PDB file of C-alpha atoms in Angstrom:
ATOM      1  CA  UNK A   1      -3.217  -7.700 -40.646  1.00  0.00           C
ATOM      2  CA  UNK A   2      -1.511  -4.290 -40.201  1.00  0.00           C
ATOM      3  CA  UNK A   3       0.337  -2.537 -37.413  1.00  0.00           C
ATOM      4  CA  UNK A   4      -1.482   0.295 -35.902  1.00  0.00           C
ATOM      5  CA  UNK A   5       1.605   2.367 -37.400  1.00  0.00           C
ATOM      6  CA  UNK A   6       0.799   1.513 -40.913  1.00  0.00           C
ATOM      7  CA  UNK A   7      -2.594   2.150 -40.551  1.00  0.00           C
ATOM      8  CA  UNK A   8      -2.460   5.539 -38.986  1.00  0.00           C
ATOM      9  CA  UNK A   9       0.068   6.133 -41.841  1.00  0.00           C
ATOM     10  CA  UNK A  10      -3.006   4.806 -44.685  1.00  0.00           C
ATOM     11  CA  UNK A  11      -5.400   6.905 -42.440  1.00  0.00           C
ATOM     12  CA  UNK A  12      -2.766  10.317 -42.619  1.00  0.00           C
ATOM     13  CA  UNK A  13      -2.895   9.789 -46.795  1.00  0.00           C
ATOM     14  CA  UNK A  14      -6.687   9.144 -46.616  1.00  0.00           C
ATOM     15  CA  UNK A  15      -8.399  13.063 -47.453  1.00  0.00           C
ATOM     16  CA  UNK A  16     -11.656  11.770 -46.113  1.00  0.00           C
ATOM     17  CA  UNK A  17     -10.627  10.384 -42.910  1.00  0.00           C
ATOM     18  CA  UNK A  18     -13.607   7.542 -42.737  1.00  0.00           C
ATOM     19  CA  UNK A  19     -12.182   4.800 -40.847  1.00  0.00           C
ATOM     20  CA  UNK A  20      -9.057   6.226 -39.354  1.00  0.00           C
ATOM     21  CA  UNK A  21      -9.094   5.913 -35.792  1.00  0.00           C
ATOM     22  CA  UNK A  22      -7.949   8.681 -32.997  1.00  0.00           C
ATOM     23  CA  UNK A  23      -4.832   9.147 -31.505  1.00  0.00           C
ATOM     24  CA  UNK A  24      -4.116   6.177 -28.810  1.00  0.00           C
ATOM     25  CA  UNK A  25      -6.017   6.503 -25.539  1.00  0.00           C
ATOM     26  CA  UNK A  26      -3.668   6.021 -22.625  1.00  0.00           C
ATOM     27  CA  UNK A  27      -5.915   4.495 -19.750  1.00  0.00           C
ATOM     28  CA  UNK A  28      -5.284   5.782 -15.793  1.00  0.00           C
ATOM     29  CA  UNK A  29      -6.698   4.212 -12.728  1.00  0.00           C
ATOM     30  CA  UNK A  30      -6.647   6.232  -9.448  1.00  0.00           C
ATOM     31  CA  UNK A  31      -5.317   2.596  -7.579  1.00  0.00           C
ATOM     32  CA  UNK A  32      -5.833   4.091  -4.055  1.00  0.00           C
ATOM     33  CA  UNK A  33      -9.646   4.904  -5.139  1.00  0.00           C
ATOM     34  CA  UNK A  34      -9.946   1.025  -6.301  1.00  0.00           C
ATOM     35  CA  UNK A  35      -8.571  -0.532  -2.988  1.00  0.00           C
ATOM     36  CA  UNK A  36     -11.826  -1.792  -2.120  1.00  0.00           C
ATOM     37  CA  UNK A  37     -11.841  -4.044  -5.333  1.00  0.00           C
ATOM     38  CA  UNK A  38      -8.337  -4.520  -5.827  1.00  0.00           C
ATOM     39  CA  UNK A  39      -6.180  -7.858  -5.018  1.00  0.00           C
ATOM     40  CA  UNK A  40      -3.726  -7.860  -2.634  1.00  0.00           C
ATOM     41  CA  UNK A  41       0.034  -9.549  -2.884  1.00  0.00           C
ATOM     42  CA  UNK A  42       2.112 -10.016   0.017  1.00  0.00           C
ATOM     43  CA  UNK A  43       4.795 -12.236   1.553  1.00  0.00           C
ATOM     44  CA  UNK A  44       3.211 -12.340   4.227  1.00  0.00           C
ATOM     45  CA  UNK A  45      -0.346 -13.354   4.895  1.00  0.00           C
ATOM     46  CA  UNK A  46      -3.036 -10.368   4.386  1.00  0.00           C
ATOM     47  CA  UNK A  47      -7.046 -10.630   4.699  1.00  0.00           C
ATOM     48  CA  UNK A  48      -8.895  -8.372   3.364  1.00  0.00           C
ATOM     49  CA  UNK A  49     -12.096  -8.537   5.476  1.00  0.00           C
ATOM     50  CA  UNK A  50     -15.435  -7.702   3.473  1.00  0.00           C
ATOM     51  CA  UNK A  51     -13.489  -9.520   0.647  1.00  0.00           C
ATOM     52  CA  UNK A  52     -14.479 -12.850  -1.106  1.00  0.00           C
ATOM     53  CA  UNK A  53     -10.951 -14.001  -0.534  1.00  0.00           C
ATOM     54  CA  UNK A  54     -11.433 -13.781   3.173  1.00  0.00           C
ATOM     55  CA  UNK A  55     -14.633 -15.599   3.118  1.00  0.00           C
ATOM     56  CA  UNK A  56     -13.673 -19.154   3.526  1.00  0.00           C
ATOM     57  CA  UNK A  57     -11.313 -18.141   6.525  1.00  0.00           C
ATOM     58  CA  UNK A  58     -14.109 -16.265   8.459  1.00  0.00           C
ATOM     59  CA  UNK A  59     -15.380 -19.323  10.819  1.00  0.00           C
ATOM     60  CA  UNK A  60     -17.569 -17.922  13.232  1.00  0.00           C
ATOM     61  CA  UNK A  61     -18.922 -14.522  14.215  1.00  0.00           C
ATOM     62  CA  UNK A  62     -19.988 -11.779  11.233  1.00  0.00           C
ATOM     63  CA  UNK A  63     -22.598 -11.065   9.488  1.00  0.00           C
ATOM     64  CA  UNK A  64     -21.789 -11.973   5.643  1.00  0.00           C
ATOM     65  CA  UNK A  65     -23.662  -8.745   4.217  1.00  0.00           C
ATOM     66  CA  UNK A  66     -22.566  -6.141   1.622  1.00  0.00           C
ATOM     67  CA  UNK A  67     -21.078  -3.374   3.865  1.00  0.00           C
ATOM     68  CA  UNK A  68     -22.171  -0.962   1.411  1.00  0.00           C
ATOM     69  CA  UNK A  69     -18.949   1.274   2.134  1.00  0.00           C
ATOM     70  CA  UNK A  70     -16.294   2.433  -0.316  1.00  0.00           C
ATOM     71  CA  UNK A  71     -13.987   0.304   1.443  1.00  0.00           C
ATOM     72  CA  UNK A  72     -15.022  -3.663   2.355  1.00  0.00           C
ATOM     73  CA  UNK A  73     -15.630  -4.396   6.184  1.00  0.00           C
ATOM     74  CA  UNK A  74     -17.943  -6.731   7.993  1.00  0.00           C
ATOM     75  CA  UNK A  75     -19.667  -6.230  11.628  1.00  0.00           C
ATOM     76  CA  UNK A  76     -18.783  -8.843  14.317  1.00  0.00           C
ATOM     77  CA  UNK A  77     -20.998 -10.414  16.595  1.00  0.00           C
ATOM     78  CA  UNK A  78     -19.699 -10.323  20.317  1.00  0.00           C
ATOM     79  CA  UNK A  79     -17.120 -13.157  19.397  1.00  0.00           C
ATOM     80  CA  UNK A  80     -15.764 -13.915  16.174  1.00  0.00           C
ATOM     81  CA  UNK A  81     -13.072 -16.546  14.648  1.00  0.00           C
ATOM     82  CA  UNK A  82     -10.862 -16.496  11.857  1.00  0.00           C
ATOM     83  CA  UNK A  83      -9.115 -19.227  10.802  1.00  0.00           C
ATOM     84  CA  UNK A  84      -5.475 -19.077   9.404  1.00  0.00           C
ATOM     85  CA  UNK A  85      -3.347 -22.013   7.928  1.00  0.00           C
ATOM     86  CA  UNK A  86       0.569 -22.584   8.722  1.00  0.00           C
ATOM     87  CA  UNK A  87       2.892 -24.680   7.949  1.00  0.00           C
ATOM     88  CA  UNK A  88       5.584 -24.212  10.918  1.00  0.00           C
ATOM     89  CA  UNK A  89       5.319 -23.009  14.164  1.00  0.00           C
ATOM     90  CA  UNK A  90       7.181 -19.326  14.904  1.00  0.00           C
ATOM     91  CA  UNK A  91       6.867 -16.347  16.385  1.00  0.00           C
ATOM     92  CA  UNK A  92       4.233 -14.176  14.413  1.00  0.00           C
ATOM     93  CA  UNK A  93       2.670 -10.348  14.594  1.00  0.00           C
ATOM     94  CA  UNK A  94      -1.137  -9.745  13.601  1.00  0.00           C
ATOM     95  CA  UNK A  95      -2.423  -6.094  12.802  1.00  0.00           C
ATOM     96  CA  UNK A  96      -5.764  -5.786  13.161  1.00  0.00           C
ATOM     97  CA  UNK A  97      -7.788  -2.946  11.540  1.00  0.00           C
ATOM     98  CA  UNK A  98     -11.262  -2.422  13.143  1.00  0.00           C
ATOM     99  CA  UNK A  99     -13.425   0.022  14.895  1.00  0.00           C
ATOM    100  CA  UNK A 100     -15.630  -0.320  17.797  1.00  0.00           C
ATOM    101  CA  UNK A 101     -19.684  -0.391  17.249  1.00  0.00           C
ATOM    102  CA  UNK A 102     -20.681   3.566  18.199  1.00  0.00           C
ATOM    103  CA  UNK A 103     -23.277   1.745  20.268  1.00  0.00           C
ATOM    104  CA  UNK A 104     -20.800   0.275  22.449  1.00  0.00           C
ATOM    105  CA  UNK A 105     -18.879   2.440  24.471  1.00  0.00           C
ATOM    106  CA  UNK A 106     -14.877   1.413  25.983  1.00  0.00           C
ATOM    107  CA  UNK A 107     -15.194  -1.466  23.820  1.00  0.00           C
ATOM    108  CA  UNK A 108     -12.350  -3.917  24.849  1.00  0.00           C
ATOM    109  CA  UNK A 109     -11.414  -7.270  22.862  1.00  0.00           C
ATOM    110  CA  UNK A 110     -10.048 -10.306  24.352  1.00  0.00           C
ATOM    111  CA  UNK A 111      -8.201 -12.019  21.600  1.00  0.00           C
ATOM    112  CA  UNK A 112      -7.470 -16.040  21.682  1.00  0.00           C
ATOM    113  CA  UNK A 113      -5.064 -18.590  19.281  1.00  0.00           C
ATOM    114  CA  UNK A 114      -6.624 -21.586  19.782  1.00  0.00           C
ATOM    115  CA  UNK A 115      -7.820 -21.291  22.914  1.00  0.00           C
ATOM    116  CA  UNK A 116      -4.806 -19.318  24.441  1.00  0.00           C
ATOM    117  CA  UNK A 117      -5.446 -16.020  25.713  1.00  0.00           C
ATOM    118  CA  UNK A 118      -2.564 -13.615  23.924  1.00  0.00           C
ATOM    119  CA  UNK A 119      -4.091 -10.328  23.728  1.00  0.00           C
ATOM    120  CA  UNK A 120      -6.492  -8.112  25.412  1.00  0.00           C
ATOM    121  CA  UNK A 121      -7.086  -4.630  23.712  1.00  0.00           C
ATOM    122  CA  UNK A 122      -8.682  -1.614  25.077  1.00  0.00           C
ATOM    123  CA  UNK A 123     -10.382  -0.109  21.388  1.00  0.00           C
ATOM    124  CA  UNK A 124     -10.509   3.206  20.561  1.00  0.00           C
ATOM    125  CA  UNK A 125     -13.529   5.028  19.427  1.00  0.00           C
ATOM    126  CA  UNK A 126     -12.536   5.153  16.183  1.00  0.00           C
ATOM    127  CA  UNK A 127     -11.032   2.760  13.487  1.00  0.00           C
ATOM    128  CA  UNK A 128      -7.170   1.924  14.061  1.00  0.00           C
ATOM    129  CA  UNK A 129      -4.631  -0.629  13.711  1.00  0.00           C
ATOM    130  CA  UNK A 130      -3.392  -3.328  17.015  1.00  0.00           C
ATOM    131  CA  UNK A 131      -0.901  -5.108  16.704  1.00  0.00           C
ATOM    132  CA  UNK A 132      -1.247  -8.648  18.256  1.00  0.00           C
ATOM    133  CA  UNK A 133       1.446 -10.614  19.213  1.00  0.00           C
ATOM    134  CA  UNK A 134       1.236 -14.310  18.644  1.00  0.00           C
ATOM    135  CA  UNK A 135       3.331 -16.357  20.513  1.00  0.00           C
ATOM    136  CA  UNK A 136       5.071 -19.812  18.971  1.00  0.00           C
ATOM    137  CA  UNK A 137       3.770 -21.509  22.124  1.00  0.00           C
ATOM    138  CA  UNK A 138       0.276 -20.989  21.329  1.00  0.00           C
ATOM    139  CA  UNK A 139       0.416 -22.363  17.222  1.00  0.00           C
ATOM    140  CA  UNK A 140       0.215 -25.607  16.255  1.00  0.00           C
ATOM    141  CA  UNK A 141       1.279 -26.693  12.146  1.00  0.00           C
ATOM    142  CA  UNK A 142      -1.709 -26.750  10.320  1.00  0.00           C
ATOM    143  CA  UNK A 143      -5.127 -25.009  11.284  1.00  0.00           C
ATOM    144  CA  UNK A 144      -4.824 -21.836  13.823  1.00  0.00           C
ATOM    145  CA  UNK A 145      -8.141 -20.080  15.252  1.00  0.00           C
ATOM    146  CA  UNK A 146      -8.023 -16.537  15.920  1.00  0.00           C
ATOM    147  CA  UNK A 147     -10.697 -15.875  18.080  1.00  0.00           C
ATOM    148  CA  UNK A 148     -11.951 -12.638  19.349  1.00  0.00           C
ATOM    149  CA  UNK A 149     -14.241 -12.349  22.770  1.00  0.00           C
ATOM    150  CA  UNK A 150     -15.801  -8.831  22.889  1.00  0.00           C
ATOM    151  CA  UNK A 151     -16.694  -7.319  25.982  1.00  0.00           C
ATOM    152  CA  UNK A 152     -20.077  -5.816  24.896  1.00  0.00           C
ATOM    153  CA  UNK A 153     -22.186  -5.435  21.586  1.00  0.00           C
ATOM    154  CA  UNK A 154     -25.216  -4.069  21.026  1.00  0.00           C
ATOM    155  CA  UNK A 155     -28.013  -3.114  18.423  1.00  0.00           C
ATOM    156  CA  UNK A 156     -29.136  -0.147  16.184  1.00  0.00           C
ATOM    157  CA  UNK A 157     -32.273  -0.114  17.805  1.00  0.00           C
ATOM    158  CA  UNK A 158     -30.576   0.363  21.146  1.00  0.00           C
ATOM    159  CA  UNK A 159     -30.163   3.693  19.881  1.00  0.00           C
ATOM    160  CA  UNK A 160     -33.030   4.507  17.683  1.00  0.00           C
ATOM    161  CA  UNK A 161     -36.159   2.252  17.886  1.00  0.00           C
ATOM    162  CA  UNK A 162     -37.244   2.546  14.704  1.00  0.00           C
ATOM    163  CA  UNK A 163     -34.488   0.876  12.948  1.00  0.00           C
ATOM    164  CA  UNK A 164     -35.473  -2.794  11.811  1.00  0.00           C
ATOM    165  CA  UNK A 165     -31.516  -4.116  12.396  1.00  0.00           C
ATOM    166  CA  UNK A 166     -31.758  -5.806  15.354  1.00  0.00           C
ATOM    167  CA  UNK A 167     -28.136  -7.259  15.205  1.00  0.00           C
ATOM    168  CA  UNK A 168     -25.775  -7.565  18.302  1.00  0.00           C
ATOM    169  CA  UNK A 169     -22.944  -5.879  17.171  1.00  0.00           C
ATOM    170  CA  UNK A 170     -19.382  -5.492  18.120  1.00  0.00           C
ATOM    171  CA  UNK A 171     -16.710  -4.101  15.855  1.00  0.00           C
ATOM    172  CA  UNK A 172     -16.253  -3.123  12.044  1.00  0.00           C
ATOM    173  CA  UNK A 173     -13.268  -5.547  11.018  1.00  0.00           C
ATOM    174  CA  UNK A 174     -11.602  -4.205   7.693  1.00  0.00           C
TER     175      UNK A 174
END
């Protein structure tokens, strides 16, 4: 066994150079280009929608195929439930990333913890961030459903007849 000093130092003496190997390769990943495959840490608790990691906590409501985009989402169905595990009841904050179906147009969301009505979101057209408050009064210790009641959804072949996706859809969640 040598160091890889010693052997670049038996490679430097060696006139032929058969066997020596290069100089060190230093290895770069672009991170923010690999956030569709990479893991996430936080305090607090994240899901990653499109990821396996989510898939045990997504109850009710999307379709379960590959999204096909550089970044992970999944289509909803006109309601859709997520289910989220906590030990205490208190006051928390959700931030929802997702973007209205193009088919649908003033897509709005009524959003439920278990059973309680605690949100209702006009969407915008395009992919953005709510925030969601959610209220001590409506958690319980233990399992919490998230559930989201969509005012419309409708299909790709609503707008082009020739598509064979016949879906009811929603919203993108990411």
């Amino acid at each position: 066994h040598l160091s890889i000093r010693r052997q670049r130092q038996m490679c430097i003496r060696d006139r032929a150079g058969v066997g020596c190997p290069g100089r060190p390769k230093s290895v770069a990943y672009d991170l923010a280009g690999r956030v569709s495959v990479a893991e996430t840490w936080s305090a607090d608790d994240v899901l990653r929608i499109g990821t396996p990691a989510a898939e045990p906590r997504l109850t009710d409501g999307f379709y379960r195929e590959a999204g096909g985009a550089a970044e992970p989402f999944l289509w909803s169905k006109a309601e859709a439930e997520i289910a989220f595990s906590w030990d205490a009841v208190a006051p928390r904050v959700a931030i929802l990333d997702a973007a209205p179906y193009l088919g649908v147009k003033n897509q709005s969301v009524e959003v439920l913890l278990n059973g309680t009505a605690v949100e209702h979101l006009v969407m915008n057209s395009l992919r953005q961030r709510y925030r969601i408050g959610l209220p001590a009064a409506a958690q319980k210790g233990g399992d919490n459903r998230l559930r989201f009641v969509f005012r419309a959804a409708a299909s790709p072949t609503d707008a082009d007849p020739s598509s064979l996706d016949r879906r009811q859809l929603a919203a993108a969640f990411y």
